[in-house]
XYZ file of C-alpha atoms in Angstrom:
95
model
C -80.287 166.661 74.049
C -83.999 167.129 73.329
C -84.038 163.894 71.358
C -82.493 161.984 74.269
C -84.996 163.297 76.825
C -88.146 162.813 74.786
C -87.182 159.773 72.730
C -87.435 161.465 69.358
C -91.038 162.629 69.789
C -91.866 165.932 68.192
C -92.895 168.357 70.894
C -94.563 171.590 69.903
C -94.744 174.385 72.390
C -97.202 176.066 72.558
C -99.588 173.409 71.205
C -100.808 174.104 67.702
C -104.466 173.594 68.664
C -105.624 175.966 71.345
C -108.305 174.637 73.641
C -110.793 176.936 75.296
C -113.244 176.214 78.054
C -116.750 175.802 76.721
C -119.871 177.136 78.331
C -121.606 174.713 80.673
C -124.724 173.515 78.845
C -126.356 172.307 82.058
C -125.654 174.884 84.777
C -126.988 174.248 88.259
C -129.421 176.888 89.443
C -129.976 177.251 93.156
C -133.536 177.823 94.181
C -134.481 181.045 95.858
C -133.930 181.461 99.576
C -135.671 178.462 101.120
C -133.762 178.547 104.385
C -136.690 180.094 106.259
C -139.388 177.912 104.711
C -138.315 174.288 104.645
C -140.318 171.584 102.959
C -141.450 170.081 106.283
C -143.073 173.393 107.266
C -143.291 172.514 110.957
C -142.778 175.603 113.084
C -140.205 175.331 115.859
C -141.741 175.676 119.318
C -139.104 175.550 122.083
C -139.814 173.606 125.252
C -138.112 176.234 127.420
C -138.261 179.982 128.066
C -136.354 181.974 125.463
C -135.300 185.597 126.059
C -136.952 188.114 123.732
C -133.652 189.374 122.275
C -132.762 185.924 120.833
C -133.823 185.077 117.293
C -135.451 181.653 117.130
C -135.288 179.362 114.085
C -138.550 179.288 112.176
C -138.660 175.541 111.504
C -137.753 172.351 113.339
C -135.397 171.386 110.522
C -133.400 174.618 110.840
C -133.254 174.109 114.626
C -131.895 170.585 114.094
C -129.169 171.931 111.763
C -128.152 174.585 114.299
C -128.172 172.114 117.187
C -126.108 169.486 115.342
C -123.603 172.104 114.167
C -123.231 173.529 117.681
C -122.644 170.068 119.171
C -119.925 169.283 116.599
C -118.193 172.651 116.999
C -118.201 172.330 120.788
C -115.849 169.347 120.587
C -113.718 170.635 117.687
C -112.992 174.402 117.853
C -111.234 174.494 114.472
C -114.359 173.111 112.834
C -116.113 176.458 113.314
C -113.579 178.247 111.111
C -113.660 175.482 108.527
C -117.469 175.570 108.358
C -117.460 179.351 107.942
C -115.099 179.041 104.999
C -116.695 176.047 103.291
C -120.361 176.754 103.991
C -120.312 180.547 104.055
C -122.301 180.744 100.821
C -124.849 178.111 101.839
C -128.093 179.806 102.885
C -128.942 177.025 105.338
C -125.826 177.806 107.384
C -126.343 181.553 107.801
C -127.180 181.602 111.482
């Protein structure tokens, strides 16, 4: 029966040569927390009154990320959950 299914090929189980995962020779290293200090360095200055209890983003770039994310999530409620799962480890999305 084995010969009919596999056409006479010799099949060894488990394989005679074991393969092991090798160590990554070029691992990616994330830089330290740069979410507060972006490369543009421009401080965010809101054009409106902000209550004291709210935490403001420190840079214009971080404000743009928050604003774009909020606009997308407003139209797609399930996107908020998906972003929390996928980008939970990303330091730029911890707001």
